[in-house]
Amino acid sequence: EAGVTQSPTHLIKTRGQQATLRCSPISGHTSVYWYQQALGLGLQFLLWYDEGEERNRGNFPPRFSGRQFPNYSSELNVNALELEDSALYLCASSLAGTSGMGEQFFGPGTRLTVL
Amino acid sequence: AQSVTQLDSQVPVFEEAPVELRCNYSSSVSVYLFWYVQYPNQGLQLLLKYLSGSTLVKGINGFEAEFNKSQTSFHLRKPSVHISDTAEYFCAVSGQGAQKLVFGQGTRLTINP
């Protein structure tokens, strides 16, 4: 069974540009989560999507946004990139609701570098 | 709201020695607890999880953890480590139901030959 996949593996942008990161969940999983792992800041929750709706959002500015498609894949968009957005962005998926028992399965991540 | 504290940022040990990585959490509701491992330049891999039931949880690669509700701890242990265990280890908590994971700051485990 294929795991969570993310693309691209690496992404290099300059300040002010936009970045789009993509994630495909494990088959049968309807919840997708995004996390940012920045140097010195640890793993921070960004967004949670389930059944196409944004269910929860971490403490990030509105220029971090995303969406979930009917096939449950997801996109994370970061507008007006700043240097401090450089980080590893991890996507995770889980079964919906309490059937997920909280367990999330992670992809390999997209490393975003902002120059 | 939940929070997680990993008491050691770095733990150096010799190969074949035992190791314990400490994790304390706080929460006003019942929680699920997890340990994840991150090898260099990779994503997170689940080591083990506590959902309910037996407080001693066994995971992959010979790791185990014990849930202690009175001390709000979930320490990770391995009786004999190998060079291949060199990685960063994250303790995480979530409220029951499909909610976000709250992670500790991570503990870097370094195995010396």
PDB file of C-alpha atoms in Angstrom:
ATOM      1  CA  GLU A   1       0.000   0.000   0.000  1.00  0.00           C
ATOM      2  CA  ALA A   2       1.444   3.374  -0.992  1.00  0.00           C
ATOM      3  CA  GLY A   3       2.189   5.806   1.794  1.00  0.00           C
ATOM      4  CA  VAL A   4       1.707   9.539   1.893  1.00  0.00           C
ATOM      5  CA  THR A   5       3.438  11.204  -1.023  1.00  0.00           C
ATOM      6  CA  GLN A   6       4.541  14.809  -1.341  1.00  0.00           C
ATOM      7  CA  SER A   7       5.839  16.884  -4.221  1.00  0.00           C
ATOM      8  CA  PRO A   8       8.141  18.465  -4.958  1.00  0.00           C
ATOM      9  CA  THR A   9      10.933  17.138  -2.772  1.00  0.00           C
ATOM     10  CA  HIS A  10      12.739  20.450  -2.853  1.00  0.00           C
ATOM     11  CA  LEU A  11      11.530  23.905  -3.785  1.00  0.00           C
ATOM     12  CA  ILE A  12      13.601  27.054  -4.071  1.00  0.00           C
ATOM     13  CA  LYS A  13      11.861  30.422  -4.248  1.00  0.00           C
ATOM     14  CA  THR A  14      12.750  34.044  -3.705  1.00  0.00           C
ATOM     15  CA  ARG A  15      11.175  36.475  -1.278  1.00  0.00           C
ATOM     16  CA  GLY A  16       7.744  37.667  -2.331  1.00  0.00           C
ATOM     17  CA  GLN A  17       7.019  34.695  -4.589  1.00  0.00           C
ATOM     18  CA  GLN A  18       4.350  32.062  -4.058  1.00  0.00           C
ATOM     19  CA  ALA A  19       4.963  28.394  -3.314  1.00  0.00           C
ATOM     20  CA  THR A  20       2.601  25.487  -3.909  1.00  0.00           C
ATOM     21  CA  LEU A  21       3.183  22.173  -2.179  1.00  0.00           C
ATOM     22  CA  ARG A  22       1.211  19.016  -2.890  1.00  0.00           C
ATOM     23  CA  CYS A  23       0.240  15.972  -0.870  1.00  0.00           C
ATOM     24  CA  SER A  24      -1.516  12.690  -1.666  1.00  0.00           C
ATOM     25  CA  PRO A  25      -2.865  10.801   1.358  1.00  0.00           C
ATOM     26  CA  ILE A  26      -2.962   7.075   1.926  1.00  0.00           C
ATOM     27  CA  SER A  27      -5.857   5.489   0.077  1.00  0.00           C
ATOM     28  CA  GLY A  28      -8.955   5.553   2.275  1.00  0.00           C
ATOM     29  CA  HIS A  29      -7.741   8.424   4.433  1.00  0.00           C
ATOM     30  CA  THR A  30      -9.913  11.519   4.294  1.00  0.00           C
ATOM     31  CA  SER A  31      -8.032  13.783   6.729  1.00  0.00           C
ATOM     32  CA  VAL A  32      -4.907  15.650   5.680  1.00  0.00           C
ATOM     33  CA  TYR A  33      -2.696  17.669   8.005  1.00  0.00           C
ATOM     34  CA  TRP A  34       0.131  20.087   7.246  1.00  0.00           C
ATOM     35  CA  TYR A  35       3.014  20.798   9.613  1.00  0.00           C
ATOM     36  CA  GLN A  36       5.992  23.140   9.396  1.00  0.00           C
ATOM     37  CA  GLN A  37       9.359  22.038  10.738  1.00  0.00           C
ATOM     38  CA  ALA A  38      11.562  25.101  10.855  1.00  0.00           C
ATOM     39  CA  LEU A  39      15.039  25.169  12.340  1.00  0.00           C
ATOM     40  CA  GLY A  40      14.837  25.945  16.023  1.00  0.00           C
ATOM     41  CA  LEU A  41      11.029  26.028  16.079  1.00  0.00           C
ATOM     42  CA  GLY A  42      10.199  22.342  16.083  1.00  0.00           C
ATOM     43  CA  LEU A  43       7.115  20.847  14.463  1.00  0.00           C
ATOM     44  CA  GLN A  44       4.230  23.289  14.279  1.00  0.00           C
ATOM     45  CA  PHE A  45       0.694  22.414  13.199  1.00  0.00           C
ATOM     46  CA  LEU A  46      -0.438  24.431  10.180  1.00  0.00           C
ATOM     47  CA  LEU A  47      -3.735  23.154   8.782  1.00  0.00           C
ATOM     48  CA  TRP A  48      -6.162  20.258   8.954  1.00  0.00           C
ATOM     49  CA  TYR A  49      -8.527  19.324   6.140  1.00  0.00           C
ATOM     50  CA  ASP A  50     -11.235  16.705   6.216  1.00  0.00           C
ATOM     51  CA  GLU A  51     -13.836  15.940   3.553  1.00  0.00           C
ATOM     52  CA  GLY A  52     -12.776  19.002   1.619  1.00  0.00           C
ATOM     53  CA  GLU A  53     -13.236  21.434   4.505  1.00  0.00           C
ATOM     54  CA  GLU A  54     -10.677  23.265   6.630  1.00  0.00           C
ATOM     55  CA  ARG A  55     -11.299  21.954  10.172  1.00  0.00           C
ATOM     56  CA  ASN A  56      -8.548  23.619  12.163  1.00  0.00           C
ATOM     57  CA  ARG A  57      -5.747  26.068  11.679  1.00  0.00           C
ATOM     58  CA  GLY A  58      -2.550  26.702  13.589  1.00  0.00           C
ATOM     59  CA  ASN A  59      -1.109  30.050  14.557  1.00  0.00           C
ATOM     60  CA  PHE A  60       0.056  31.088  11.092  1.00  0.00           C
ATOM     61  CA  PRO A  61      -0.762  34.197   9.035  1.00  0.00           C
ATOM     62  CA  PRO A  62      -3.441  34.074   6.304  1.00  0.00           C
ATOM     63  CA  ARG A  63      -0.810  33.914   3.562  1.00  0.00           C
ATOM     64  CA  PHE A  64      -0.586  30.239   4.477  1.00  0.00           C
ATOM     65  CA  SER A  65      -3.610  28.621   2.885  1.00  0.00           C
ATOM     66  CA  GLY A  66      -4.610  25.406   1.248  1.00  0.00           C
ATOM     67  CA  ARG A  67      -7.340  23.242  -0.026  1.00  0.00           C
ATOM     68  CA  GLN A  68      -8.406  19.631  -0.252  1.00  0.00           C
ATOM     69  CA  PHE A  69      -9.637  18.159  -3.492  1.00  0.00           C
ATOM     70  CA  PRO A  70     -12.478  15.636  -4.014  1.00  0.00           C
ATOM     71  CA  ASN A  71      -9.899  12.820  -4.205  1.00  0.00           C
ATOM     72  CA  TYR A  72      -8.631  13.972  -0.749  1.00  0.00           C
ATOM     73  CA  SER A  73      -5.276  15.156  -2.036  1.00  0.00           C
ATOM     74  CA  SER A  74      -4.259  18.554  -0.768  1.00  0.00           C
ATOM     75  CA  GLU A  75      -2.328  21.675  -1.682  1.00  0.00           C
ATOM     76  CA  LEU A  76      -0.565  24.081   0.622  1.00  0.00           C
ATOM     77  CA  ASN A  77      -0.020  27.565  -0.748  1.00  0.00           C
ATOM     78  CA  VAL A  78       2.311  30.083   0.791  1.00  0.00           C
ATOM     79  CA  ASN A  79       2.000  33.605  -0.614  1.00  0.00           C
ATOM     80  CA  ALA A  80       4.399  36.533  -0.296  1.00  0.00           C
ATOM     81  CA  LEU A  81       7.221  34.257   0.822  1.00  0.00           C
ATOM     82  CA  GLU A  82       9.491  35.463   3.604  1.00  0.00           C
ATOM     83  CA  LEU A  83      12.940  34.177   4.517  1.00  0.00           C
ATOM     84  CA  GLU A  84      11.603  32.620   7.715  1.00  0.00           C
ATOM     85  CA  ASP A  85       9.241  30.418   5.686  1.00  0.00           C
ATOM     86  CA  SER A  86      12.239  28.254   4.832  1.00  0.00           C
ATOM     87  CA  ALA A  87      11.453  24.904   6.426  1.00  0.00           C
ATOM     88  CA  LEU A  88      10.531  21.286   5.881  1.00  0.00           C
ATOM     89  CA  TYR A  89       6.794  21.037   5.272  1.00  0.00           C
ATOM     90  CA  LEU A  90       5.323  17.715   6.294  1.00  0.00           C
ATOM     91  CA  CYS A  91       1.977  16.356   5.232  1.00  0.00           C
ATOM     92  CA  ALA A  92       0.184  13.637   7.172  1.00  0.00           C
ATOM     93  CA  SER A  93      -3.029  11.724   6.635  1.00  0.00           C
ATOM     94  CA  SER A  94      -5.392   9.792   8.843  1.00  0.00           C
ATOM     95  CA  LEU A  95      -8.732   8.058   8.854  1.00  0.00           C
ATOM     96  CA  ALA A  96     -11.600  10.389   9.642  1.00  0.00           C
ATOM     97  CA  GLY A  97     -12.977  11.098  13.093  1.00  0.00           C
ATOM     98  CA  THR A  98     -12.505   8.805  16.042  1.00  0.00           C
ATOM     99  CA  SER A  99     -11.864   5.870  13.734  1.00  0.00           C
ATOM    100  CA  GLY A 100      -8.497   7.502  13.117  1.00  0.00           C
ATOM    101  CA  MET A 101      -7.625   7.117  16.812  1.00  0.00           C
ATOM    102  CA  GLY A 102      -5.398  10.161  16.381  1.00  0.00           C
ATOM    103  CA  GLU A 103      -2.791   8.238  14.391  1.00  0.00           C
ATOM    104  CA  GLN A 104      -1.275  10.211  11.539  1.00  0.00           C
ATOM    105  CA  PHE A 105       0.959   8.876   8.806  1.00  0.00           C
ATOM    106  CA  PHE A 106       3.590  11.240   7.471  1.00  0.00           C
ATOM    107  CA  GLY A 107       5.042  11.847   4.055  1.00  0.00           C
ATOM    108  CA  PRO A 108       8.736  12.536   3.387  1.00  0.00           C
ATOM    109  CA  GLY A 109       8.234  16.290   3.283  1.00  0.00           C
ATOM    110  CA  THR A 110       8.958  19.180   0.950  1.00  0.00           C
ATOM    111  CA  ARG A 111      11.960  21.300   1.785  1.00  0.00           C
ATOM    112  CA  LEU A 112      11.212  24.914   0.926  1.00  0.00           C
ATOM    113  CA  THR A 113      14.111  27.314   0.698  1.00  0.00           C
ATOM    114  CA  VAL A 114      13.402  31.032   0.381  1.00  0.00           C
ATOM    115  CA  LEU A 115      16.288  33.157  -0.872  1.00  0.00           C
TER     116      LEU A 115
ATOM    117  CA  ALA B   1      -5.155  22.541  24.946  1.00  0.00           C
ATOM    118  CA  GLN B   2      -2.274  20.106  25.100  1.00  0.00           C
ATOM    119  CA  SER B   3       1.461  20.604  25.478  1.00  0.00           C
ATOM    120  CA  VAL B   4       4.476  18.286  25.432  1.00  0.00           C
ATOM    121  CA  THR B   5       7.868  18.684  27.064  1.00  0.00           C
ATOM    122  CA  GLN B   6      10.820  16.563  26.072  1.00  0.00           C
ATOM    123  CA  LEU B   7      13.252  17.054  28.883  1.00  0.00           C
ATOM    124  CA  ASP B   8      16.455  16.329  26.962  1.00  0.00           C
ATOM    125  CA  SER B   9      17.390  17.985  23.688  1.00  0.00           C
ATOM    126  CA  GLN B  10      20.314  15.618  23.148  1.00  0.00           C
ATOM    127  CA  VAL B  11      21.111  12.179  24.539  1.00  0.00           C
ATOM    128  CA  PRO B  12      24.475  10.554  23.756  1.00  0.00           C
ATOM    129  CA  VAL B  13      24.842   6.863  24.591  1.00  0.00           C
ATOM    130  CA  PHE B  14      27.226   4.065  23.749  1.00  0.00           C
ATOM    131  CA  GLU B  15      26.214   1.257  21.432  1.00  0.00           C
ATOM    132  CA  GLU B  16      24.449  -1.633  23.199  1.00  0.00           C
ATOM    133  CA  ALA B  17      23.708   0.540  26.245  1.00  0.00           C
ATOM    134  CA  PRO B  18      20.120   1.143  27.417  1.00  0.00           C
ATOM    135  CA  VAL B  19      18.448   4.476  26.770  1.00  0.00           C
ATOM    136  CA  GLU B  20      15.453   6.397  28.081  1.00  0.00           C
ATOM    137  CA  LEU B  21      14.033   9.461  26.344  1.00  0.00           C
ATOM    138  CA  ARG B  22      11.774  11.459  28.599  1.00  0.00           C
ATOM    139  CA  CYS B  23       8.430  12.997  27.717  1.00  0.00           C
ATOM    140  CA  ASN B  24       5.897  14.803  29.878  1.00  0.00           C
ATOM    141  CA  TYR B  25       2.573  16.144  28.680  1.00  0.00           C
ATOM    142  CA  SER B  26      -0.250  18.290  29.923  1.00  0.00           C
ATOM    143  CA  SER B  27      -3.865  18.125  28.869  1.00  0.00           C
ATOM    144  CA  SER B  28      -7.297  18.861  30.273  1.00  0.00           C
ATOM    145  CA  VAL B  29      -8.862  16.020  28.292  1.00  0.00           C
ATOM    146  CA  SER B  30      -8.098  12.385  27.569  1.00  0.00           C
ATOM    147  CA  VAL B  31      -5.319  12.027  25.067  1.00  0.00           C
ATOM    148  CA  TYR B  32      -3.583   9.717  22.702  1.00  0.00           C
ATOM    149  CA  LEU B  33       0.222   9.625  22.968  1.00  0.00           C
ATOM    150  CA  PHE B  34       2.775   8.883  20.288  1.00  0.00           C
ATOM    151  CA  TRP B  35       6.487   8.577  19.682  1.00  0.00           C
ATOM    152  CA  TYR B  36       7.787   9.298  16.206  1.00  0.00           C
ATOM    153  CA  VAL B  37      11.328   8.933  14.848  1.00  0.00           C
ATOM    154  CA  GLN B  38      12.878  11.112  12.165  1.00  0.00           C
ATOM    155  CA  TYR B  39      16.002   9.908  10.401  1.00  0.00           C
ATOM    156  CA  PRO B  40      18.162  12.537   8.662  1.00  0.00           C
ATOM    157  CA  ASN B  41      16.420  14.192   5.721  1.00  0.00           C
ATOM    158  CA  GLN B  42      13.308  12.073   6.080  1.00  0.00           C
ATOM    159  CA  GLY B  43       9.745  12.416   7.322  1.00  0.00           C
ATOM    160  CA  LEU B  44       8.365  11.017  10.560  1.00  0.00           C
ATOM    161  CA  GLN B  45       7.869   7.322  11.235  1.00  0.00           C
ATOM    162  CA  LEU B  46       5.579   6.096  14.008  1.00  0.00           C
ATOM    163  CA  LEU B  47       7.438   4.105  16.656  1.00  0.00           C
ATOM    164  CA  LEU B  48       4.558   3.379  18.990  1.00  0.00           C
ATOM    165  CA  LYS B  49       1.303   4.752  20.328  1.00  0.00           C
ATOM    166  CA  TYR B  50      -0.794   4.692  23.476  1.00  0.00           C
ATOM    167  CA  LEU B  51      -4.532   4.857  22.918  1.00  0.00           C
ATOM    168  CA  SER B  52      -5.944   3.025  25.963  1.00  0.00           C
ATOM    169  CA  GLY B  53      -5.530  -0.187  27.920  1.00  0.00           C
ATOM    170  CA  SER B  54      -2.152  -1.531  28.981  1.00  0.00           C
ATOM    171  CA  THR B  55       0.176   1.234  30.063  1.00  0.00           C
ATOM    172  CA  LEU B  56       3.242  -0.536  28.639  1.00  0.00           C
ATOM    173  CA  VAL B  57       3.326  -0.151  24.898  1.00  0.00           C
ATOM    174  CA  LYS B  58       5.699  -1.994  22.598  1.00  0.00           C
ATOM    175  CA  GLY B  59       6.706  -0.547  19.270  1.00  0.00           C
ATOM    176  CA  ILE B  60       8.973  -1.190  16.349  1.00  0.00           C
ATOM    177  CA  ASN B  61      12.745  -1.621  16.441  1.00  0.00           C
ATOM    178  CA  GLY B  62      12.695  -2.868  20.058  1.00  0.00           C
ATOM    179  CA  PHE B  63      11.374   0.357  21.577  1.00  0.00           C
ATOM    180  CA  GLU B  64       8.762   0.500  24.303  1.00  0.00           C
ATOM    181  CA  ALA B  65       7.103   3.244  26.329  1.00  0.00           C
ATOM    182  CA  GLU B  66       5.159   3.424  29.551  1.00  0.00           C
ATOM    183  CA  PHE B  67       2.162   5.668  30.077  1.00  0.00           C
ATOM    184  CA  ASN B  68       2.008   7.069  33.601  1.00  0.00           C
ATOM    185  CA  LYS B  69      -1.172   9.046  34.117  1.00  0.00           C
ATOM    186  CA  SER B  70      -0.335  10.271  37.622  1.00  0.00           C
ATOM    187  CA  GLN B  71       3.012  11.659  36.459  1.00  0.00           C
ATOM    188  CA  THR B  72       1.666  12.663  33.021  1.00  0.00           C
ATOM    189  CA  SER B  73       4.655  10.987  31.432  1.00  0.00           C
ATOM    190  CA  PHE B  74       5.259   8.773  28.426  1.00  0.00           C
ATOM    191  CA  HIS B  75       8.967   7.886  28.479  1.00  0.00           C
ATOM    192  CA  LEU B  76      10.533   5.909  25.650  1.00  0.00           C
ATOM    193  CA  ARG B  77      12.998   3.116  26.385  1.00  0.00           C
ATOM    194  CA  LYS B  78      15.206   0.641  24.601  1.00  0.00           C
ATOM    195  CA  PRO B  79      17.319  -1.925  26.459  1.00  0.00           C
ATOM    196  CA  SER B  80      20.169  -1.988  23.929  1.00  0.00           C
ATOM    197  CA  VAL B  81      20.704   0.627  21.221  1.00  0.00           C
ATOM    198  CA  HIS B  82      22.402   0.283  17.847  1.00  0.00           C
ATOM    199  CA  ILE B  83      24.179   2.752  15.617  1.00  0.00           C
ATOM    200  CA  SER B  84      21.124   2.685  13.337  1.00  0.00           C
ATOM    201  CA  ASP B  85      19.007   4.208  16.142  1.00  0.00           C
ATOM    202  CA  THR B  86      20.771   7.530  15.641  1.00  0.00           C
ATOM    203  CA  ALA B  87      17.914   9.914  14.846  1.00  0.00           C
ATOM    204  CA  GLU B  88      15.644  12.561  16.287  1.00  0.00           C
ATOM    205  CA  TYR B  89      12.752  11.356  18.405  1.00  0.00           C
ATOM    206  CA  PHE B  90       9.520  13.260  18.888  1.00  0.00           C
ATOM    207  CA  CYS B  91       6.867  12.730  21.517  1.00  0.00           C
ATOM    208  CA  ALA B  92       3.391  13.886  20.490  1.00  0.00           C
ATOM    209  CA  VAL B  93      -0.085  14.143  21.953  1.00  0.00           C
ATOM    210  CA  SER B  94      -3.514  14.561  20.438  1.00  0.00           C
ATOM    211  CA  GLY B  95      -6.963  14.950  21.878  1.00  0.00           C
ATOM    212  CA  GLN B  96      -9.211  11.988  21.238  1.00  0.00           C
ATOM    213  CA  GLY B  97     -10.714  12.241  17.787  1.00  0.00           C
ATOM    214  CA  ALA B  98      -9.068  13.334  14.577  1.00  0.00           C
ATOM    215  CA  GLN B  99      -7.277  16.416  15.805  1.00  0.00           C
ATOM    216  CA  LYS B 100      -3.880  17.995  15.392  1.00  0.00           C
ATOM    217  CA  LEU B 101      -0.761  16.500  16.913  1.00  0.00           C
ATOM    218  CA  VAL B 102       1.156  18.631  19.383  1.00  0.00           C
ATOM    219  CA  PHE B 103       4.839  17.764  19.349  1.00  0.00           C
ATOM    220  CA  GLY B 104       7.632  18.131  21.823  1.00  0.00           C
ATOM    221  CA  GLN B 105      10.822  19.848  20.724  1.00  0.00           C
ATOM    222  CA  GLY B 106      12.514  16.559  19.933  1.00  0.00           C
ATOM    223  CA  THR B 107      15.432  14.631  21.404  1.00  0.00           C
ATOM    224  CA  ARG B 108      18.465  13.927  19.282  1.00  0.00           C
ATOM    225  CA  LEU B 109      19.776  10.456  20.092  1.00  0.00           C
ATOM    226  CA  THR B 110      23.423   9.937  19.212  1.00  0.00           C
ATOM    227  CA  ILE B 111      24.937   6.472  19.442  1.00  0.00           C
ATOM    228  CA  ASN B 112      28.681   6.259  19.948  1.00  0.00           C
ATOM    229  CA  PRO B 113      30.589   3.085  19.036  1.00  0.00           C
TER     230      PRO B 113
END
